[in-house]
mmCIF file of N, CA and C in Angstrom:
data_model
loop_
_atom_site.group_PDB
_atom_site.id
_atom_site.type_symbol
_atom_site.label_atom_id
_atom_site.label_comp_id
_atom_site.label_asym_id
_atom_site.label_seq_id
_atom_site.Cartn_x
_atom_site.Cartn_y
_atom_site.Cartn_z
ATOM 1 N N GLN A 1 189.639 -105.479 -119.391
ATOM 2 C CA GLN A 1 188.642 -106.527 -119.317
ATOM 3 C C GLN A 1 188.351 -106.870 -117.860
ATOM 4 N N LEU A 2 187.078 -107.035 -117.546
ATOM 5 C CA LEU A 2 186.670 -107.396 -116.197
ATOM 6 C C LEU A 2 185.763 -108.618 -116.297
ATOM 7 N N VAL A 3 186.049 -109.639 -115.528
ATOM 8 C CA VAL A 3 185.281 -110.882 -115.598
ATOM 9 C C VAL A 3 184.801 -111.244 -114.205
ATOM 10 N N GLU A 4 183.470 -111.204 -114.034
ATOM 11 C CA GLU A 4 182.872 -111.527 -112.744
ATOM 12 C C GLU A 4 182.529 -113.004 -112.660
ATOM 13 N N SER A 5 182.457 -113.494 -111.427
ATOM 14 C CA SER A 5 182.004 -114.853 -111.172
ATOM 15 C C SER A 5 181.493 -114.926 -109.742
ATOM 16 N N GLY A 6 180.799 -116.021 -109.438
ATOM 17 C CA GLY A 6 180.368 -116.259 -108.070
ATOM 18 C C GLY A 6 178.893 -116.036 -107.806
ATOM 19 N N GLY A 7 178.156 -115.543 -108.787
ATOM 20 C CA GLY A 7 176.730 -115.342 -108.578
ATOM 21 C C GLY A 7 175.986 -116.657 -108.487
ATOM 22 N N GLY A 8 174.712 -116.556 -108.105
ATOM 23 C CA GLY A 8 173.881 -117.743 -108.008
ATOM 24 C C GLY A 8 172.637 -117.453 -107.214
ATOM 25 N N SER A 9 171.955 -118.511 -106.818
ATOM 26 C CA SER A 9 170.724 -118.390 -106.041
ATOM 27 C C SER A 9 171.000 -118.741 -104.587
ATOM 28 N N VAL A 10 170.419 -117.971 -103.696
ATOM 29 C CA VAL A 10 170.640 -118.176 -102.274
ATOM 30 C C VAL A 10 169.372 -117.797 -101.517
ATOM 31 N N GLN A 11 169.181 -118.398 -100.374
ATOM 32 C CA GLN A 11 168.031 -118.055 -99.545
ATOM 33 C C GLN A 11 168.314 -116.795 -98.743
ATOM 34 N N ALA A 12 167.261 -116.103 -98.398
ATOM 35 C CA ALA A 12 167.394 -114.906 -97.579
ATOM 36 C C ALA A 12 168.150 -115.227 -96.297
ATOM 37 N N GLY A 13 169.059 -114.329 -95.940
ATOM 38 C CA GLY A 13 169.896 -114.556 -94.776
ATOM 39 C C GLY A 13 171.217 -115.221 -95.089
ATOM 40 N N GLY A 14 171.340 -115.720 -96.315
ATOM 41 C CA GLY A 14 172.554 -116.409 -96.711
ATOM 42 C C GLY A 14 173.645 -115.471 -97.190
ATOM 43 N N SER A 15 174.736 -116.062 -97.689
ATOM 44 C CA SER A 15 175.901 -115.295 -98.117
ATOM 45 C C SER A 15 176.363 -115.736 -99.491
ATOM 46 N N VAL A 16 176.940 -114.801 -100.207
ATOM 47 C CA VAL A 16 177.548 -115.065 -101.505
ATOM 48 C C VAL A 16 178.796 -114.201 -101.626
ATOM 49 N N LYS A 17 179.817 -114.734 -102.259
ATOM 50 C CA LYS A 17 181.024 -113.952 -102.507
ATOM 51 C C LYS A 17 181.265 -113.862 -103.998
ATOM 52 N N LEU A 18 181.301 -112.654 -104.506
ATOM 53 C CA LEU A 18 181.562 -112.421 -105.914
ATOM 54 C C LEU A 18 183.039 -112.110 -106.121
ATOM 55 N N SER A 19 183.541 -112.515 -107.275
ATOM 56 C CA SER A 19 184.925 -112.228 -107.644
ATOM 57 C C SER A 19 184.950 -111.511 -108.983
ATOM 58 N N CYS A 20 185.954 -110.710 -109.174
ATOM 59 C CA CYS A 20 186.126 -110.019 -110.447
ATOM 60 C C CYS A 20 187.610 -109.959 -110.761
ATOM 61 N N VAL A 21 188.000 -110.633 -111.809
ATOM 62 C CA VAL A 21 189.378 -110.575 -112.278
ATOM 63 C C VAL A 21 189.484 -109.441 -113.293
ATOM 64 N N ILE A 22 190.454 -108.578 -113.052
ATOM 65 C CA ILE A 22 190.579 -107.370 -113.867
ATOM 66 C C ILE A 22 191.921 -107.370 -114.573
ATOM 67 N N SER A 23 191.920 -106.999 -115.826
ATOM 68 C CA SER A 23 193.182 -106.925 -116.552
ATOM 69 C C SER A 23 194.086 -105.888 -115.891
ATOM 70 N N ARG A 24 195.385 -106.130 -115.985
ATOM 71 C CA ARG A 24 196.319 -105.300 -115.244
ATOM 72 C C ARG A 24 196.225 -103.829 -115.638
ATOM 73 N N SER A 25 196.031 -103.564 -116.907
ATOM 74 C CA SER A 25 195.985 -102.168 -117.360
ATOM 75 C C SER A 25 194.805 -101.421 -116.747
ATOM 76 N N ILE A 26 193.703 -102.107 -116.543
ATOM 77 C CA ILE A 26 192.541 -101.471 -115.944
ATOM 78 C C ILE A 26 192.698 -101.400 -114.436
ATOM 79 N N TYR A 27 193.229 -102.447 -113.845
ATOM 80 C CA TYR A 27 193.422 -102.501 -112.401
ATOM 81 C C TYR A 27 194.312 -101.349 -111.943
ATOM 82 N N SER A 28 195.194 -100.927 -112.802
ATOM 83 C CA SER A 28 196.125 -99.858 -112.434
ATOM 84 C C SER A 28 195.446 -98.501 -112.296
ATOM 85 N N SER A 29 194.154 -98.433 -112.662
ATOM 86 C CA SER A 29 193.428 -97.177 -112.504
ATOM 87 C C SER A 29 193.267 -96.817 -111.040
ATOM 88 N N ASN A 30 193.435 -97.842 -110.182
ATOM 89 C CA ASN A 30 193.384 -97.651 -108.730
ATOM 90 C C ASN A 30 191.996 -97.439 -108.154
ATOM 91 N N CYS A 31 190.988 -97.551 -108.955
ATOM 92 C CA CYS A 31 189.645 -97.356 -108.435
ATOM 93 C C CYS A 31 188.716 -98.377 -109.070
ATOM 94 N N VAL A 32 188.187 -99.270 -108.276
ATOM 95 C CA VAL A 32 187.305 -100.319 -108.762
ATOM 96 C C VAL A 32 186.072 -100.393 -107.871
ATOM 97 N N GLY A 33 185.054 -101.064 -108.365
ATOM 98 C CA GLY A 33 183.846 -101.138 -107.561
ATOM 99 C C GLY A 33 182.846 -102.147 -108.071
ATOM 100 N N TRP A 34 181.752 -102.246 -107.339
ATOM 101 C CA TRP A 34 180.643 -103.122 -107.692
ATOM 102 C C TRP A 34 179.368 -102.292 -107.807
ATOM 103 N N PHE A 35 178.597 -102.614 -108.827
ATOM 104 C CA PHE A 35 177.308 -101.994 -109.047
ATOM 105 C C PHE A 35 176.286 -103.106 -109.255
ATOM 106 N N ARG A 36 175.018 -102.754 -109.195
ATOM 107 C CA ARG A 36 173.990 -103.758 -109.445
ATOM 108 C C ARG A 36 172.783 -103.128 -110.134
ATOM 109 N N GLN A 37 172.054 -103.968 -110.836
ATOM 110 C CA GLN A 37 170.850 -103.514 -111.508
ATOM 111 C C GLN A 37 169.777 -104.578 -111.395
ATOM 112 N N ALA A 38 168.691 -104.205 -110.765
ATOM 113 C CA ALA A 38 167.542 -105.093 -110.631
ATOM 114 C C ALA A 38 166.605 -104.869 -111.808
ATOM 115 N N PRO A 39 165.795 -105.845 -112.155
ATOM 116 C CA PRO A 39 164.854 -105.696 -113.274
ATOM 117 C C PRO A 39 163.967 -104.473 -113.089
ATOM 118 N N GLY A 40 163.910 -103.660 -114.130
ATOM 119 C CA GLY A 40 163.053 -102.486 -114.087
ATOM 120 C C GLY A 40 163.601 -101.322 -113.308
ATOM 121 N N LYS A 41 164.826 -101.452 -112.813
ATOM 122 C CA LYS A 41 165.430 -100.369 -112.021
ATOM 123 C C LYS A 41 166.726 -99.909 -112.652
ATOM 124 N N GLU A 42 167.156 -98.713 -112.255
ATOM 125 C CA GLU A 42 168.419 -98.194 -112.736
ATOM 126 C C GLU A 42 169.585 -98.873 -112.020
ATOM 127 N N ARG A 43 170.720 -98.868 -112.675
ATOM 128 C CA ARG A 43 171.909 -99.419 -112.046
ATOM 129 C C ARG A 43 172.319 -98.532 -110.887
ATOM 130 N N GLU A 44 172.723 -99.157 -109.791
ATOM 131 C CA GLU A 44 173.116 -98.397 -108.609
ATOM 132 C C GLU A 44 174.469 -98.875 -108.095
ATOM 133 N N GLY A 45 175.190 -97.974 -107.483
ATOM 134 C CA GLY A 45 176.470 -98.318 -106.901
ATOM 135 C C GLY A 45 176.297 -99.108 -105.623
ATOM 136 N N VAL A 46 177.177 -100.070 -105.410
ATOM 137 C CA VAL A 46 177.146 -100.906 -104.213
ATOM 138 C C VAL A 46 178.343 -100.596 -103.315
ATOM 139 N N ALA A 47 179.547 -100.674 -103.881
ATOM 140 C CA ALA A 47 180.757 -100.419 -103.099
ATOM 141 C C ALA A 47 181.895 -100.065 -104.035
ATOM 142 N N ILE A 48 182.741 -99.146 -103.602
ATOM 143 C CA ILE A 48 183.912 -98.785 -104.399
ATOM 144 C C ILE A 48 185.130 -98.710 -103.491
ATOM 145 N N MET A 49 186.302 -98.924 -104.099
ATOM 146 C CA MET A 49 187.504 -98.897 -103.283
ATOM 147 C C MET A 49 188.725 -98.562 -104.123
ATOM 148 N N TYR A 50 189.795 -98.176 -103.455
ATOM 149 C CA TYR A 50 191.086 -97.996 -104.091
ATOM 150 C C TYR A 50 191.796 -99.346 -104.108
ATOM 151 N N THR A 51 192.401 -99.679 -105.216
ATOM 152 C CA THR A 51 193.139 -100.940 -105.267
ATOM 153 C C THR A 51 194.370 -100.892 -104.381
ATOM 154 N N GLY A 52 194.762 -99.690 -103.995
ATOM 155 C CA GLY A 52 195.870 -99.570 -103.060
ATOM 156 C C GLY A 52 195.469 -99.912 -101.642
ATOM 157 N N GLY A 53 194.163 -100.089 -101.435
ATOM 158 C CA GLY A 53 193.717 -100.468 -100.109
ATOM 159 C C GLY A 53 192.732 -99.486 -99.514
ATOM 160 N N GLY A 54 191.786 -100.007 -98.780
ATOM 161 C CA GLY A 54 190.815 -99.159 -98.120
ATOM 162 C C GLY A 54 189.562 -98.958 -98.932
ATOM 163 N N SER A 55 188.445 -99.329 -98.337
ATOM 164 C CA SER A 55 187.182 -99.099 -99.020
ATOM 165 C C SER A 55 186.899 -97.609 -99.051
ATOM 166 N N LEU A 56 186.229 -97.166 -100.092
ATOM 167 C CA LEU A 56 185.953 -95.759 -100.243
ATOM 168 C C LEU A 56 184.535 -95.417 -99.843
ATOM 169 N N ASP A 57 183.606 -96.245 -100.301
ATOM 170 C CA ASP A 57 182.204 -95.937 -100.007
ATOM 171 C C ASP A 57 181.347 -97.161 -100.238
ATOM 172 N N TYR A 58 180.238 -97.209 -99.524
ATOM 173 C CA TYR A 58 179.233 -98.235 -99.691
ATOM 174 C C TYR A 58 177.873 -97.570 -99.840
ATOM 175 N N ALA A 59 176.998 -98.215 -100.567
ATOM 176 C CA ALA A 59 175.613 -97.776 -100.596
ATOM 177 C C ALA A 59 175.010 -97.991 -99.211
ATOM 178 N N ASP A 60 174.156 -97.089 -98.780
ATOM 179 C CA ASP A 60 173.552 -97.206 -97.452
ATOM 180 C C ASP A 60 172.818 -98.531 -97.280
ATOM 181 N N SER A 61 172.235 -99.025 -98.347
ATOM 182 C CA SER A 61 171.434 -100.245 -98.273
ATOM 183 C C SER A 61 172.260 -101.495 -97.991
ATOM 184 N N VAL A 62 173.577 -101.405 -98.155
ATOM 185 C CA VAL A 62 174.406 -102.604 -97.960
ATOM 186 C C VAL A 62 175.420 -102.449 -96.835
ATOM 187 N N LYS A 63 175.497 -101.269 -96.250
ATOM 188 C CA LYS A 63 176.466 -101.049 -95.175
ATOM 189 C C LYS A 63 176.232 -102.027 -94.029
ATOM 190 N N GLY A 64 177.327 -102.616 -93.560
ATOM 191 C CA GLY A 64 177.238 -103.584 -92.477
ATOM 192 C C GLY A 64 176.958 -105.000 -92.936
ATOM 193 N N ARG A 65 176.600 -105.157 -94.203
ATOM 194 C CA ARG A 65 176.301 -106.496 -94.726
ATOM 195 C C ARG A 65 177.274 -106.910 -95.835
ATOM 196 N N PHE A 66 177.713 -105.963 -96.639
ATOM 197 C CA PHE A 66 178.606 -106.256 -97.762
ATOM 198 C C PHE A 66 180.003 -105.713 -97.456
ATOM 199 N N THR A 67 181.006 -106.418 -97.980
ATOM 200 C CA THR A 67 182.389 -105.968 -97.824
ATOM 201 C C THR A 67 183.125 -106.106 -99.141
ATOM 202 N N ILE A 68 183.753 -105.032 -99.579
ATOM 203 C CA ILE A 68 184.574 -105.069 -100.776
ATOM 204 C C ILE A 68 186.030 -105.247 -100.355
ATOM 205 N N SER A 69 186.752 -106.066 -101.100
ATOM 206 C CA SER A 69 188.154 -106.294 -100.798
ATOM 207 C C SER A 69 188.886 -106.589 -102.094
ATOM 208 N N ARG A 70 190.208 -106.714 -102.004
ATOM 209 C CA ARG A 70 190.962 -106.985 -103.228
ATOM 210 C C ARG A 70 192.186 -107.824 -102.915
ATOM 211 N N ASP A 71 192.705 -108.453 -103.961
ATOM 212 C CA ASP A 71 193.962 -109.191 -103.906
ATOM 213 C C ASP A 71 194.796 -108.660 -105.059
ATOM 214 N N ASN A 72 195.712 -107.768 -104.765
ATOM 215 C CA ASN A 72 196.495 -107.123 -105.822
ATOM 216 C C ASN A 72 197.364 -108.113 -106.591
ATOM 217 N N ALA A 73 197.797 -109.170 -105.923
ATOM 218 C CA ALA A 73 198.639 -110.163 -106.597
ATOM 219 C C ALA A 73 197.864 -110.887 -107.697
ATOM 220 N N LYS A 74 196.547 -110.929 -107.534
ATOM 221 C CA LYS A 74 195.700 -111.617 -108.509
ATOM 222 C C LYS A 74 194.876 -110.645 -109.355
ATOM 223 N N ASN A 75 195.073 -109.349 -109.166
ATOM 224 C CA ASN A 75 194.261 -108.340 -109.871
ATOM 225 C C ASN A 75 192.772 -108.669 -109.724
ATOM 226 N N THR A 76 192.371 -109.009 -108.523
ATOM 227 C CA THR A 76 191.009 -109.468 -108.282
ATOM 228 C C THR A 76 190.352 -108.641 -107.188
ATOM 229 N N VAL A 77 189.103 -108.311 -107.431
ATOM 230 C CA VAL A 77 188.288 -107.602 -106.457
ATOM 231 C C VAL A 77 187.143 -108.517 -106.043
ATOM 232 N N TYR A 78 186.795 -108.465 -104.774
ATOM 233 C CA TYR A 78 185.752 -109.331 -104.240
ATOM 234 C C TYR A 78 184.612 -108.508 -103.652
ATOM 235 N N LEU A 79 183.451 -109.129 -103.580
ATOM 236 C CA LEU A 79 182.336 -108.541 -102.856
ATOM 237 C C LEU A 79 181.722 -109.654 -102.010
ATOM 238 N N GLN A 80 181.956 -109.583 -100.714
ATOM 239 C CA GLN A 80 181.357 -110.530 -99.787
ATOM 240 C C GLN A 80 180.007 -109.980 -99.366
ATOM 241 N N MET A 81 178.973 -110.748 -99.607
ATOM 242 C CA MET A 81 177.618 -110.309 -99.306
ATOM 243 C C MET A 81 177.010 -111.235 -98.257
ATOM 244 N N ASN A 82 176.696 -110.683 -97.121
ATOM 245 C CA ASN A 82 176.108 -111.441 -96.023
ATOM 246 C C ASN A 82 174.699 -110.932 -95.724
ATOM 247 N N SER A 83 173.970 -111.717 -94.981
ATOM 248 C CA SER A 83 172.608 -111.343 -94.575
ATOM 249 C C SER A 83 171.793 -110.867 -95.776
ATOM 250 N N LEU A 84 171.842 -111.635 -96.819
ATOM 251 C CA LEU A 84 171.196 -111.231 -98.067
ATOM 252 C C LEU A 84 169.686 -111.160 -97.924
ATOM 253 N N LYS A 85 169.105 -110.203 -98.642
ATOM 254 C CA LYS A 85 167.664 -109.977 -98.629
ATOM 255 C C LYS A 85 167.130 -110.135 -100.056
ATOM 256 N N PRO A 86 165.854 -110.423 -100.199
ATOM 257 C CA PRO A 86 165.285 -110.531 -101.550
ATOM 258 C C PRO A 86 165.521 -109.274 -102.384
ATOM 259 N N GLU A 87 165.564 -108.122 -101.758
ATOM 260 C CA GLU A 87 165.784 -106.886 -102.498
ATOM 261 C C GLU A 87 167.225 -106.730 -102.992
ATOM 262 N N ASP A 88 168.102 -107.637 -102.595
ATOM 263 C CA ASP A 88 169.464 -107.638 -103.135
ATOM 264 C C ASP A 88 169.533 -108.358 -104.477
ATOM 265 N N THR A 89 168.438 -108.965 -104.875
ATOM 266 C CA THR A 89 168.402 -109.661 -106.156
ATOM 267 C C THR A 89 168.670 -108.692 -107.291
ATOM 268 N N ALA A 90 169.686 -109.008 -108.100
ATOM 269 C CA ALA A 90 170.079 -108.107 -109.182
ATOM 270 C C ALA A 90 171.205 -108.741 -109.985
ATOM 271 N N MET A 91 171.501 -108.122 -111.114
ATOM 272 C CA MET A 91 172.722 -108.421 -111.841
ATOM 273 C C MET A 91 173.801 -107.543 -111.234
ATOM 274 N N TYR A 92 174.894 -108.163 -110.851
ATOM 275 C CA TYR A 92 175.986 -107.431 -110.220
ATOM 276 C C TYR A 92 177.122 -107.260 -111.218
ATOM 277 N N TYR A 93 177.609 -106.026 -111.299
ATOM 278 C CA TYR A 93 178.652 -105.678 -112.249
ATOM 279 C C TYR A 93 179.901 -105.192 -111.526
ATOM 280 N N CYS A 94 181.029 -105.660 -111.985
ATOM 281 C CA CYS A 94 182.311 -105.127 -111.572
ATOM 282 C C CYS A 94 182.641 -103.968 -112.508
ATOM 283 N N ALA A 95 183.283 -102.948 -111.965
ATOM 284 C CA ALA A 95 183.538 -101.770 -112.784
ATOM 285 C C ALA A 95 184.824 -101.081 -112.347
ATOM 286 N N ALA A 96 185.323 -100.241 -113.217
ATOM 287 C CA ALA A 96 186.530 -99.466 -112.922
ATOM 288 C C ALA A 96 186.415 -98.095 -113.573
ATOM 289 N N VAL A 97 187.205 -97.164 -113.064
ATOM 290 C CA VAL A 97 187.263 -95.853 -113.691
ATOM 291 C C VAL A 97 188.470 -95.804 -114.614
ATOM 292 N N PRO A 98 188.433 -94.993 -115.630
ATOM 293 C CA PRO A 98 189.604 -94.853 -116.503
ATOM 294 C C PRO A 98 190.780 -94.286 -115.711
ATOM 295 N N LEU A 99 191.962 -94.674 -116.143
ATOM 296 C CA LEU A 99 193.181 -94.203 -115.487
ATOM 297 C C LEU A 99 193.203 -92.676 -115.455
ATOM 298 N N GLY A 100 193.504 -92.133 -114.296
ATOM 299 C CA GLY A 100 193.589 -90.688 -114.155
ATOM 300 C C GLY A 100 192.284 -90.016 -113.795
ATOM 301 N N THR A 101 191.227 -90.813 -113.648
ATOM 302 C CA THR A 101 189.907 -90.267 -113.314
ATOM 303 C C THR A 101 189.662 -90.393 -111.819
ATOM 304 N N LEU A 102 188.990 -89.390 -111.255
ATOM 305 C CA LEU A 102 188.694 -89.427 -109.836
ATOM 306 C C LEU A 102 187.806 -90.614 -109.484
ATOM 307 N N CYS A 103 188.022 -91.149 -108.303
ATOM 308 C CA CYS A 103 187.262 -92.316 -107.850
ATOM 309 C C CYS A 103 185.938 -91.837 -107.270
ATOM 310 N N ARG A 104 184.958 -91.679 -108.130
ATOM 311 C CA ARG A 104 183.619 -91.256 -107.731
ATOM 312 C C ARG A 104 182.603 -92.150 -108.402
ATOM 313 N N TRP A 105 181.458 -92.313 -107.789
ATOM 314 C CA TRP A 105 180.427 -93.204 -108.317
ATOM 315 C C TRP A 105 180.141 -92.903 -109.796
ATOM 316 N N GLU A 106 180.066 -91.633 -110.131
ATOM 317 C CA GLU A 106 179.634 -91.255 -111.479
ATOM 318 C C GLU A 106 180.719 -91.426 -112.540
ATOM 319 N N ASN A 107 181.955 -91.753 -112.127
ATOM 320 C CA ASN A 107 183.050 -91.852 -113.088
ATOM 321 C C ASN A 107 183.346 -93.267 -113.572
ATOM 322 N N PHE A 108 182.575 -94.234 -113.110
ATOM 323 C CA PHE A 108 182.817 -95.608 -113.541
ATOM 324 C C PHE A 108 182.287 -95.790 -114.956
ATOM 325 N N SER A 109 183.167 -96.220 -115.843
ATOM 326 C CA SER A 109 182.763 -96.353 -117.244
ATOM 327 C C SER A 109 183.303 -97.611 -117.908
ATOM 328 N N ILE A 110 184.004 -98.440 -117.153
ATOM 329 C CA ILE A 110 184.531 -99.700 -117.680
ATOM 330 C C ILE A 110 183.813 -100.817 -116.933
ATOM 331 N N TRP A 111 183.113 -101.692 -117.679
ATOM 332 C CA TRP A 111 182.197 -102.643 -117.054
ATOM 333 C C TRP A 111 182.487 -104.081 -117.433
ATOM 334 N N GLY A 112 182.194 -104.969 -116.495
ATOM 335 C CA GLY A 112 182.196 -106.381 -116.793
ATOM 336 C C GLY A 112 180.848 -106.788 -117.369
ATOM 337 N N GLN A 113 180.689 -108.083 -117.606
ATOM 338 C CA GLN A 113 179.459 -108.577 -118.224
ATOM 339 C C GLN A 113 178.366 -108.836 -117.201
ATOM 340 N N GLY A 114 178.719 -108.889 -115.937
ATOM 341 C CA GLY A 114 177.741 -109.073 -114.883
ATOM 342 C C GLY A 114 177.580 -110.512 -114.448
ATOM 343 N N THR A 115 177.137 -110.685 -113.211
ATOM 344 C CA THR A 115 176.816 -112.003 -112.679
ATOM 345 C C THR A 115 175.540 -111.870 -111.853
ATOM 346 N N GLN A 116 174.626 -112.797 -112.052
ATOM 347 C CA GLN A 116 173.307 -112.701 -111.431
ATOM 348 C C GLN A 116 173.323 -113.252 -110.018
ATOM 349 N N VAL A 117 172.697 -112.513 -109.111
ATOM 350 C CA VAL A 117 172.471 -112.969 -107.743
ATOM 351 C C VAL A 117 170.972 -112.924 -107.489
ATOM 352 N N THR A 118 170.425 -114.057 -107.081
ATOM 353 C CA THR A 118 168.996 -114.144 -106.805
ATOM 354 C C THR A 118 168.796 -114.602 -105.367
ATOM 355 N N VAL A 119 168.048 -113.816 -104.605
ATOM 356 C CA VAL A 119 167.801 -114.108 -103.200
ATOM 357 C C VAL A 119 166.308 -114.385 -103.025
ATOM 358 N N SER A 120 165.986 -115.545 -102.501
ATOM 359 C CA SER A 120 164.571 -115.904 -102.345
ATOM 360 C C SER A 120 164.241 -116.221 -100.884
#
């Protein structure tokens, strides 16, 4: 189970921090990430990382503005979003790969319910 929180409305240039609490069995997959889907668009990857530490990859559109991090003691993954733009408006999803699966964008198949971020 993955439960996101922290979304909301913010003005362009502002910041938002998303949180995702992940059940221990899923967190142990060692690969978690954030994705987003804007109205009328396909879901796209934002950032992925190993729960053991170290970000793995970011979408080019968010590099330098977004940071993925984790707190293993809390089984929680974060997405700090700075310098937000209207085009960042989307539903943001926390995700994980099944245990034993390679940490690649296309292997994420366990999803949270999403949290909306609106930038105006």
